[in-house]
Short mmCIF file of C-alpha atoms and ligand atoms in Angstrom, two decimals:
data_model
loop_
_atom_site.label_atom_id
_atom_site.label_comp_id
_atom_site.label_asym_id
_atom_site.label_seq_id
_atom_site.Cartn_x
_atom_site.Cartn_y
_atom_site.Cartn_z
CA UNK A 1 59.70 102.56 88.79
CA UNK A 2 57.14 105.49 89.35
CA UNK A 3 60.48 107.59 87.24
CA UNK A 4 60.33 108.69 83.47
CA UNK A 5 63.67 107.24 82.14
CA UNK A 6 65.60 108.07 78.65
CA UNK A 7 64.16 104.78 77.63
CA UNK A 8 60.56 106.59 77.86
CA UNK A 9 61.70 109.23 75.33
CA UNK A 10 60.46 109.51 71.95
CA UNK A 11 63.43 109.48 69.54
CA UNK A 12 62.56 113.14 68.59
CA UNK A 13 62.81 113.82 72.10
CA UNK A 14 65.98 113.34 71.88
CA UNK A 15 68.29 113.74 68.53
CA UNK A 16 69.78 116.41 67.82
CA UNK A 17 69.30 118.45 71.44
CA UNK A 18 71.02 118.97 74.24
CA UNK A 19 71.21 116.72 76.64
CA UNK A 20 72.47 117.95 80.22
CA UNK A 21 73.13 114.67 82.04
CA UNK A 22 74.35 114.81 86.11
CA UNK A 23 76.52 111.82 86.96
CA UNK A 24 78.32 111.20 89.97
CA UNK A 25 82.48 111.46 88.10
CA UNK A 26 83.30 111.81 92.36
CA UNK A 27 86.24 109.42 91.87
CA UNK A 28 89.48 109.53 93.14
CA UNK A 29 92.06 111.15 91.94
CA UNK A 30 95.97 110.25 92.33
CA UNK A 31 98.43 112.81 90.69
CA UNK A 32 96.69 113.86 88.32
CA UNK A 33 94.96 111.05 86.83
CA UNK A 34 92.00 108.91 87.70
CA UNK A 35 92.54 106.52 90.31
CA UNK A 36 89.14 104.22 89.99
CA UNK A 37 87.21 104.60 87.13
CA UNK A 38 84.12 102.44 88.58
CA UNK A 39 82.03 105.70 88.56
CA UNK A 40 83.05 106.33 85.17
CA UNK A 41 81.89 103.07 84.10
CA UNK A 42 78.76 102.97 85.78
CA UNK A 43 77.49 105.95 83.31
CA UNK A 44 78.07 104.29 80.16
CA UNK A 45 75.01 102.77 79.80
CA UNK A 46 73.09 106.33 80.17
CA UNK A 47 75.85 108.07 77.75
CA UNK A 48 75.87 105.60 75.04
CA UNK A 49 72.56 105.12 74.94
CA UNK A 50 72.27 108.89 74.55
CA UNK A 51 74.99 108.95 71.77
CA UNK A 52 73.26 106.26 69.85
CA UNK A 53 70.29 108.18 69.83
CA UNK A 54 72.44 110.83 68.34
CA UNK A 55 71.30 113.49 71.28
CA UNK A 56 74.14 116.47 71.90
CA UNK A 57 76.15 115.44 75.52
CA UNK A 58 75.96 118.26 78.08
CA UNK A 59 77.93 116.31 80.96
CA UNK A 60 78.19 117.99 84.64
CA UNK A 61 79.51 116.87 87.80
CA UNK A 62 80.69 117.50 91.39
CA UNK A 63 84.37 115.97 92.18
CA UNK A 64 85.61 116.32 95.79
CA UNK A 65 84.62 119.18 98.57
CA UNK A 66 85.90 122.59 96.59
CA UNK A 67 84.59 125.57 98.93
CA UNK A 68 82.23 127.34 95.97
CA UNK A 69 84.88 128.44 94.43
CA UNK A 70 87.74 126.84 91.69
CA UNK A 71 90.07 124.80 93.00
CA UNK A 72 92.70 122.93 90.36
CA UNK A 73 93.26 119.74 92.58
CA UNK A 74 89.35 119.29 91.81
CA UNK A 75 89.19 120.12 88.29
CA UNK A 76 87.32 117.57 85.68
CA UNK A 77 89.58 117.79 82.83
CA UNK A 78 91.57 114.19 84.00
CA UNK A 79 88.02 113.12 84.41
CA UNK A 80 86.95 114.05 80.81
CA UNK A 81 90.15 112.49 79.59
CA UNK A 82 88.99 108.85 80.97
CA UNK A 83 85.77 109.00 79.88
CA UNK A 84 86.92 109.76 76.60
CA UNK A 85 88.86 106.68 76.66
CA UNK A 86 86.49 104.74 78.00
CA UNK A 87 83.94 106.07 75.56
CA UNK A 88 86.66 105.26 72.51
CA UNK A 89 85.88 108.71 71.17
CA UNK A 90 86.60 112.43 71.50
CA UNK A 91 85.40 114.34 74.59
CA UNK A 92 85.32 117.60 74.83
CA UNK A 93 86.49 119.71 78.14
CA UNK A 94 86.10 123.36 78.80
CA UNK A 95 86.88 124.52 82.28
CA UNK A 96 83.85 126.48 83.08
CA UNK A 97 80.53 125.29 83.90
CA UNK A 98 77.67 127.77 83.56
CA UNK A 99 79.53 131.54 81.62
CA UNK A 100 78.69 132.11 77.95
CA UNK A 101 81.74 130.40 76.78
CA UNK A 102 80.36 127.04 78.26
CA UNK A 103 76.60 127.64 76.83
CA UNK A 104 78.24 128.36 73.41
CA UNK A 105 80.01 125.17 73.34
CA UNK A 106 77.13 123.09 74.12
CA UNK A 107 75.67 124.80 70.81
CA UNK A 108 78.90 124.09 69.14
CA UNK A 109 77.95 120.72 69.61
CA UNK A 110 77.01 117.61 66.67
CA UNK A 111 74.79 115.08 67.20
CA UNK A 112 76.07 112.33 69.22
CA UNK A 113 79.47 114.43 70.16
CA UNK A 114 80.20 114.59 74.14
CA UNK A 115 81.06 117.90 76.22
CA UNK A 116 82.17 117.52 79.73
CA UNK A 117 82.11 120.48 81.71
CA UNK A 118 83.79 122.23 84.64
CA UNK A 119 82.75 121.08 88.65
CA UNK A 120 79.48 121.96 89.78
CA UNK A 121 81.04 122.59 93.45
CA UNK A 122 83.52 125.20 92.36
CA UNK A 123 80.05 127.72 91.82
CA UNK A 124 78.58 130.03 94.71
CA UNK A 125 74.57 128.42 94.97
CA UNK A 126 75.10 125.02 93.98
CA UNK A 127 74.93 123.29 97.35
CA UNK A 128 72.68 126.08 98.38
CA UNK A 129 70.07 125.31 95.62
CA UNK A 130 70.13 127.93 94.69
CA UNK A 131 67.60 129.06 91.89
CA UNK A 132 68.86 131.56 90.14
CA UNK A 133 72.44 129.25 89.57
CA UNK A 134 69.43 126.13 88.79
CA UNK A 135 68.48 128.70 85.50
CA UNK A 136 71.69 129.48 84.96
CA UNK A 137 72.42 125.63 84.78
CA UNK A 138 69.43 124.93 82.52
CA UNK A 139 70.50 127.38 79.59
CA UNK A 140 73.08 124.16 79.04
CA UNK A 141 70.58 121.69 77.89
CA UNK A 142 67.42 121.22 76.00
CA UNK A 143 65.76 118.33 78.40
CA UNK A 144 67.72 117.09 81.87
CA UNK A 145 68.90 113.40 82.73
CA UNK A 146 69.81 112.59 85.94
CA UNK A 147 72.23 109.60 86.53
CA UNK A 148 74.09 110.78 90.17
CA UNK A 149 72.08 108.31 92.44
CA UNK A 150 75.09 108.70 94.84
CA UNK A 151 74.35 112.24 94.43
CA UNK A 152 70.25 112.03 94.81
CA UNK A 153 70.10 112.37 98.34
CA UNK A 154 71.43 115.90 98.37
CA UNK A 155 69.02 119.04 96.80
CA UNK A 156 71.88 121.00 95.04
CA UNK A 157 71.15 123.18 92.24
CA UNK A 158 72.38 120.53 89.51
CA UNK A 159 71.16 117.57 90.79
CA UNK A 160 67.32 118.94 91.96
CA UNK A 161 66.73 123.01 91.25
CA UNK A 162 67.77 122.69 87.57
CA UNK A 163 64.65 120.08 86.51
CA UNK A 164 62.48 122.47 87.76
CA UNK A 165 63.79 124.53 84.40
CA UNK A 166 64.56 121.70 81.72
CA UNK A 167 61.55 119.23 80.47
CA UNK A 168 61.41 116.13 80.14
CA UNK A 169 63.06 115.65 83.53
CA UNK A 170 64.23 112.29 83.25
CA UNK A 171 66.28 108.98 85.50
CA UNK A 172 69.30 107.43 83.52
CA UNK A 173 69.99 104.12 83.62
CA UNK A 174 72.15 103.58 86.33
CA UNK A 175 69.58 105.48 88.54
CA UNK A 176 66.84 103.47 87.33
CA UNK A 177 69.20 100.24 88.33
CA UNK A 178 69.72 101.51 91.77
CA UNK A 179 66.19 102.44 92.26
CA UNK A 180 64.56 99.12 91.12
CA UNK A 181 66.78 97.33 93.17
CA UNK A 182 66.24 99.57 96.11
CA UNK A 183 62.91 100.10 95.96
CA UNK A 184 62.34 96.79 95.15
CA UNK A 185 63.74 95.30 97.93
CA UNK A 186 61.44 97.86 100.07
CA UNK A 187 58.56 97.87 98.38
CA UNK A 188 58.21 94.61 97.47
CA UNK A 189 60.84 92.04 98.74
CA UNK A 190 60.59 88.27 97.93
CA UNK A 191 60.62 86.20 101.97
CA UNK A 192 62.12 85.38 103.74
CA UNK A 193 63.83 88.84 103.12
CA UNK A 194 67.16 89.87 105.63
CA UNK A 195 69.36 92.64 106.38
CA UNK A 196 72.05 92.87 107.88
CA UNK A 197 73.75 95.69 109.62
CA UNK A 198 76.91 96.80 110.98
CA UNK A 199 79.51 99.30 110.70
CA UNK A 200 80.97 101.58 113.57
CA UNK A 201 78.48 103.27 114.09
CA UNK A 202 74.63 102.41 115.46
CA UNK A 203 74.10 106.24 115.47
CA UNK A 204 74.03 106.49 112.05
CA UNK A 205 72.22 103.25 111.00
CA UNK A 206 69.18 104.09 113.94
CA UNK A 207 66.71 105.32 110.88
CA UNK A 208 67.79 102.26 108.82
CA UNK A 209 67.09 99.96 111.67
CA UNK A 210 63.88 101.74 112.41
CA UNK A 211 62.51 101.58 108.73
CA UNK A 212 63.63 98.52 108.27
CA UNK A 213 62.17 96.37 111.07
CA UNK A 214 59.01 96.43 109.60
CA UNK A 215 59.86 94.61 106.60
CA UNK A 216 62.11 92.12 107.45
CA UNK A 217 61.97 88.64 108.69
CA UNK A 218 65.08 88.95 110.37
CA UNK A 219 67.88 91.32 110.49
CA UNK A 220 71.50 90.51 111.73
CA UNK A 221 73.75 93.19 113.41
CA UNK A 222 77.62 93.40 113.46
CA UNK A 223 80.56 95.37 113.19
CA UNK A 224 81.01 97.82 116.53
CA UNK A 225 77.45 98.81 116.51
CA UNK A 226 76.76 95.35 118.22
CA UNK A 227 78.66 96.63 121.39
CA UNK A 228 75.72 99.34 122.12
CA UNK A 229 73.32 96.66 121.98
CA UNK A 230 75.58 94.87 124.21
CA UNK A 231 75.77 97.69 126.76
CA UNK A 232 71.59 97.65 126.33
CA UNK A 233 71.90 94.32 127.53
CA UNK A 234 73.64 94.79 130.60
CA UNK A 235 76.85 92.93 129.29
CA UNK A 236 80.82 94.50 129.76
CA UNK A 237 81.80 95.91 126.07
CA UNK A 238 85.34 96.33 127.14
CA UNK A 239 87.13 99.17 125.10
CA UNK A 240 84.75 98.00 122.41
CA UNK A 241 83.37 101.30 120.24
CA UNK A 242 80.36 101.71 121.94
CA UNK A 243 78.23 105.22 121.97
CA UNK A 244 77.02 106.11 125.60
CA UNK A 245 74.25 108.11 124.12
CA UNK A 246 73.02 105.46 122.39
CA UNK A 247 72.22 102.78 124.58
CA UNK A 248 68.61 103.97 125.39
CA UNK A 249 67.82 103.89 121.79
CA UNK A 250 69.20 100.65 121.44
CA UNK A 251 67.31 99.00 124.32
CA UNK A 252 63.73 99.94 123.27
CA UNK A 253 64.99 98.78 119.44
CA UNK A 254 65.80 95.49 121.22
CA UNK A 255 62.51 95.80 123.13
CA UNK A 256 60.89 96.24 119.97
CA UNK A 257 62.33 93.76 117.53
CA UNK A 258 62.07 90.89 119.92
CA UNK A 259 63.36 87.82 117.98
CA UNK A 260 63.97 89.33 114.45
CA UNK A 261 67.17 91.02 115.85
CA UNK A 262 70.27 89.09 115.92
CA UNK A 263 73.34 89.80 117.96
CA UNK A 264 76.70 87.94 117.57
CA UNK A 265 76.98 85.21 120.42
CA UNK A 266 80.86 85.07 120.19
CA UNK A 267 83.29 88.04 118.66
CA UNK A 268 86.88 88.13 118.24
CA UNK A 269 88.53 90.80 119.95
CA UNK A 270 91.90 92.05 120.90
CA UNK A 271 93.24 95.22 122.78
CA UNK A 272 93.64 97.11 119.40
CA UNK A 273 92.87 96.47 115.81
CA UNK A 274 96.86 96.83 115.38
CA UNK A 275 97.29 93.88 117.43
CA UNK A 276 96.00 91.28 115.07
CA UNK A 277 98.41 88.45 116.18
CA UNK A 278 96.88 88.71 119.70
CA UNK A 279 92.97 87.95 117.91
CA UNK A 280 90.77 85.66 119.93
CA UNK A 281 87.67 84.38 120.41
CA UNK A 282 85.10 85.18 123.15
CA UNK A 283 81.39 84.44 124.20
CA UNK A 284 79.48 88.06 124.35
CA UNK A 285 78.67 87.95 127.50
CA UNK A 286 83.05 87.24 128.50
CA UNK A 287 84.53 90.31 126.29
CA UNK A 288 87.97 91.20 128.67
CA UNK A 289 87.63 94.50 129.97
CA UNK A 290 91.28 95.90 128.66
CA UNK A 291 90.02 94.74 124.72
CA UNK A 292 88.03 95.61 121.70
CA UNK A 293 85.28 93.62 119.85
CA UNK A 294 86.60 94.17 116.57
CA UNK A 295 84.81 91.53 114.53
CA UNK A 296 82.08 88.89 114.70
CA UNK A 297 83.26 85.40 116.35
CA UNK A 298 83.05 82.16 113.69
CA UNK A 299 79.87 80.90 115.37
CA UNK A 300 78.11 83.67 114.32
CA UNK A 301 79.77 83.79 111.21
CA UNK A 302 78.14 80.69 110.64
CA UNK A 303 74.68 81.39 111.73
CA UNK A 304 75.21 84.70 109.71
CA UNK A 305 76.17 82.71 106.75
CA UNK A 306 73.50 80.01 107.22
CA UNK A 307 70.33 82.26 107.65
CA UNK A 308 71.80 84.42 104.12
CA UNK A 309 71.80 80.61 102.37
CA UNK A 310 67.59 80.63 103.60
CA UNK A 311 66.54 83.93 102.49
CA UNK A 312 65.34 85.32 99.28
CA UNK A 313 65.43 88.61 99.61
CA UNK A 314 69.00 90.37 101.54
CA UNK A 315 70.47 93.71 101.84
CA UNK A 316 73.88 94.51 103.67
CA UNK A 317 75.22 97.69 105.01
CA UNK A 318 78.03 98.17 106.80
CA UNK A 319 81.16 95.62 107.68
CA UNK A 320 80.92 93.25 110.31
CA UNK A 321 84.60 94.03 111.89
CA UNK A 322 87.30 96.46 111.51
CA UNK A 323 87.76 94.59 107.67
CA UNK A 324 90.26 97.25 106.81
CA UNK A 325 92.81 95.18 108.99
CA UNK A 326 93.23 91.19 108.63
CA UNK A 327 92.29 89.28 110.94
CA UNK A 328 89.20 91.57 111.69
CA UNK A 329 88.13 90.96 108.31
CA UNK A 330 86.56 87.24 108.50
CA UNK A 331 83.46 88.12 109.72
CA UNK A 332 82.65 91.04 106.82
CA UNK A 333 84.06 88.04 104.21
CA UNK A 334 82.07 85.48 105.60
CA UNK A 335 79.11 87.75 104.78
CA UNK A 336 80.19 88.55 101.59
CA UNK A 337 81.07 85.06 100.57
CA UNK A 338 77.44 84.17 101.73
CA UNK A 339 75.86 86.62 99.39
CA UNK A 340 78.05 85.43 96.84
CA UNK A 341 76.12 81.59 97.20
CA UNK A 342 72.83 82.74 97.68
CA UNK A 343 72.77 84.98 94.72
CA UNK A 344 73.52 81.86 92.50
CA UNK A 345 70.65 80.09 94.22
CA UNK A 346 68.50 82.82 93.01
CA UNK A 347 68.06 85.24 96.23
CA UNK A 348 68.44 88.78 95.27
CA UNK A 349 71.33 90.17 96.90
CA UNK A 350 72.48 94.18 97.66
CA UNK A 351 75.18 95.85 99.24
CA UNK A 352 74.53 99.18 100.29
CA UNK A 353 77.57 101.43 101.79
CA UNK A 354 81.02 102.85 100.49
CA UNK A 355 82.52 100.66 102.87
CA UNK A 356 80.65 97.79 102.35
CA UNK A 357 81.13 97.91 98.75
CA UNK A 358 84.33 98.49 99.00
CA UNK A 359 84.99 95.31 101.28
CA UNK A 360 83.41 93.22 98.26
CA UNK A 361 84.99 94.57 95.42
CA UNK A 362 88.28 94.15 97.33
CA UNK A 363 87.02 90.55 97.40
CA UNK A 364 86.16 90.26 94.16
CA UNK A 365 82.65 88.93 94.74
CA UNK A 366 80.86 92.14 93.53
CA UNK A 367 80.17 90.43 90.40
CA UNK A 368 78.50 87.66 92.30
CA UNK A 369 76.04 90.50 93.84
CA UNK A 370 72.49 91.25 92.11
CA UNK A 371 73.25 94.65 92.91
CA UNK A 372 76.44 96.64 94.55
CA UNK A 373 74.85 100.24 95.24
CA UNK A 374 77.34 103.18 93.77
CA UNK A 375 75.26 105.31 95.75
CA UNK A 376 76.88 105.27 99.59
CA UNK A 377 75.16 107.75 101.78
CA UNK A 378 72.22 107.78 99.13
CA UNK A 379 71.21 104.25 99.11
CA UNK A 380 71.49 104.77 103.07
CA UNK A 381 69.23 107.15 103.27
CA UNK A 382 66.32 105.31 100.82
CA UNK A 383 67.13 102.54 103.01
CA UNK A 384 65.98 105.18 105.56
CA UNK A 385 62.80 105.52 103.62
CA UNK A 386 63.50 109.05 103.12
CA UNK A 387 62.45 110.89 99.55
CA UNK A 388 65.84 111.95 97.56
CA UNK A 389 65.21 115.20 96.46
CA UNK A 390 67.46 114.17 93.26
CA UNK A 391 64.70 111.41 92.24
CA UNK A 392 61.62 113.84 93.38
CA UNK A 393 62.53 116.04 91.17
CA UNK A 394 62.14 114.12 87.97
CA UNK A 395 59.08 113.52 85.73
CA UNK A 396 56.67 111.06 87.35
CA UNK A 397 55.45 108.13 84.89
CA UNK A 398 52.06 108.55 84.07
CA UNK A 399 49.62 105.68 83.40
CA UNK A 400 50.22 105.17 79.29
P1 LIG B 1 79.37 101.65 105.19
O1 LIG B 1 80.29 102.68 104.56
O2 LIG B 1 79.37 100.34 104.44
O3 LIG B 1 77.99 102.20 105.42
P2 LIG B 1 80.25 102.34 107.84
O4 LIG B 1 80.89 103.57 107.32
O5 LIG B 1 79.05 102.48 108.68
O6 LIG B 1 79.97 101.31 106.64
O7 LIG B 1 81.31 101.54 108.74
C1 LIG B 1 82.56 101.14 108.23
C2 LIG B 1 83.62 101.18 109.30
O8 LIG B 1 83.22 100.47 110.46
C3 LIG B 1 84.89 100.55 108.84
O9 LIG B 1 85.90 101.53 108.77
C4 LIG B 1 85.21 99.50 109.92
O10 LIG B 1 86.57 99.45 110.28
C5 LIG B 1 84.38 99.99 111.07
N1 LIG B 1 84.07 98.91 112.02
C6 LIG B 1 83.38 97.79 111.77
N2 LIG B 1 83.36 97.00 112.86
C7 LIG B 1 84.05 97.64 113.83
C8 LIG B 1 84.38 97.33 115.18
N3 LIG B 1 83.96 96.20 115.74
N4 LIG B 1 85.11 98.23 115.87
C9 LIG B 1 85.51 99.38 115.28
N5 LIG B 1 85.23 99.73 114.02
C10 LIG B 1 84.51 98.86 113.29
MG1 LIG B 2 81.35 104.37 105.42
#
């Protein structure tokens, strides 16, 4: 971890100032109340850390798409009110993020006492980065601690422009986690090391594919993207999702990847994902011309299954079948329950990908994971290889 983290602070570093800590509080919200807490949860280690070390809480976050501008349905109070009682302690909310009533309550603050503020998205300049709202930001806190790895891949004011104001600069825990596991897996993967890919989508998993490929021993494809790769090889997708634009692309990957790439031999398809009594099974090269591939075939779910049981080293993104919709949902649990074994045989194991995450936690296997990435779109794009400007910003470690 090239990172400075809270744990590299010097105790006088941090008790008794101001700690302005970005975490990702994006969670749903269902009448007023919080619907999943998992983001919630996934900062405690950062916060109590922090409170043990008796610093002064300065919390901010983004919560939904507000246009720059308040919006109620968006606000953080019910937010604040979870975390207090997740926390077991008082947490304080004030509505406003960056006026002089906000600053003065972070001074109003004790040692170890928690302030959550308003949402960064309701102020002009914050998806801009813009610097003078990045000052503005910094007059909250005495050093910066950035935990919002699902937010790292984005340069907003609170998330990137505002270290440029507050020193130290510094990862929380949960973004170390992600990044050790992410980077790990790139940087340094035990072998045989897989991925597997899938999704709607090939568009947006070309980069991943492309980064990638270098790395791994193998790498497994499913969910709809497999139907461009079909149409690369000459074969009838039916009414399969398949993106014309695409196929180009996905012939030279083919080209490229030779026998590291794998494609599904059989599917299960059907002439729509509501027609799930009317599921069968096909060889890739018969898919009916009136139906839909809408999830790997149990050969392949096999195969898929075996080859996870060999490697050492796997990362997943994206389901392999329309999993949102039994039957189409075998394939992405036949993954998952994979993972699952080859974690306990000591393979390190990540899911990348709101939806893929969501497919194991619905499951109930994410505990049975090395790693479940909170980060959706973020971990995508370090998959990518691509810098996040969230993580670029922070102090680097220097040699001790
Ligand atoms: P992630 O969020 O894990 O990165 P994506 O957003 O790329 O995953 O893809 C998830 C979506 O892909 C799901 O909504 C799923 O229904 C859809 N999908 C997977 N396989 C197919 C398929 N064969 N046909 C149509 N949609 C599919
Ligand atoms: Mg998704």
């Amino acid at each position: 971890m090239s990172k400075r983290t809270i744990l590299d602070l010097h105790p006088s570093e941090i008790r008794g100032r101001r700690a302005l800590v970005r975490v990702d509080f994006n969670v749903p919200l269902d009448s007023g109340r919080v619907a999943d807490d998992t983001r919630i949860s996934a900062a405690l280690p950062t916060l109590e850390t922090l409170i043990t070390r008796r610093a002064r809480l300065v919390i901010v976050s983004h919560l939904g798409r507000p246009k720059a501008k308040p919006e109620p349905k968006y606000s953080l109070a019910p937010v604040a009110a979870r975390l207090g009682e997740l926390l077991g302690r008082p947490v304080t909310f004030v509505g406003e993020t960056d006026t002089e009533a906000a600053v003065a309550a972070t001074r109003a603050l004790g040692d170890g006492d928690v302030l959550v503020l308003e949402n960064t998205r309701f102020l002009p300049g914050e998806e801009q980065n813009d610097e003078t709202l990045a000052k503005s930001l910094a007059r909250l806190g005495d050093f910066y601690v950035n935990d919002a790895f699902g937010a790292a891949h984005r340069a907003h004011a609170s998330t990137a422009g505002v270290a440029a104001f507050l020193r130290p600069a510094v990862a929380g825990l949960l973004m170390e986690r992600e990044l050790a596991y992410l980077g790990g897996a790139l940087e340094a993967p035990r072998h045989p090391f897989l991925a597997i890919l899938g999704g709607a989508k090939i568009s947006g998993k070309i980069d991943v594919v492309e980064s990638l490929l270098p790395k791994v021993d193998g790498l497994l494809v499913g969910g709809a993207m497999a139907c461009t790769f079909y149409r690369a090889m000459g074969l009838e997708t039916g009414t399969s999702l398949v993106e014309p634009e695409r196929v180009a692309m996905a012939h030279s990957l083919l080209e490229r990847a030779g026998y590291r790439l794998t494609l599904p031999h059989d599917v299960t398809v059907a002439p729509s994902a509501e027609q799930g009594t009317r599921a069968h099974t096909v060889k890739r090269e018969a898919i009916p011309k009136d139906e839909a591939m809408l999830d790997i075939g149990p050969d392949s779910r096999a195969s898929y299954a075996r080859a996870i049981l060999t490697a050492k080293t796997i990362v997943w993104n994206g389901p392999m079948g329309v999993f949102e919709t039994p039957p189409f949902d075998a394939g992405t649990l036949a993954v998952a329950q994979a993972m699952a074994e080859a974690t306990e045989r000591g393979a390190t194991t990540i899911v990348g990908g709101g939806d893929s995450a969501a497919a194991v936690e619905r499951a109930g296997l994410s505990a049975r994971m090395s790693h479940v990435s909170t980060g959706g779109g973020a971990s995508l794009e370090f998959l990518e290889g691509k810098r996040l400007p969230g993580v670029a910003a922070l102090d680097d470690r220097t040699a001790p």
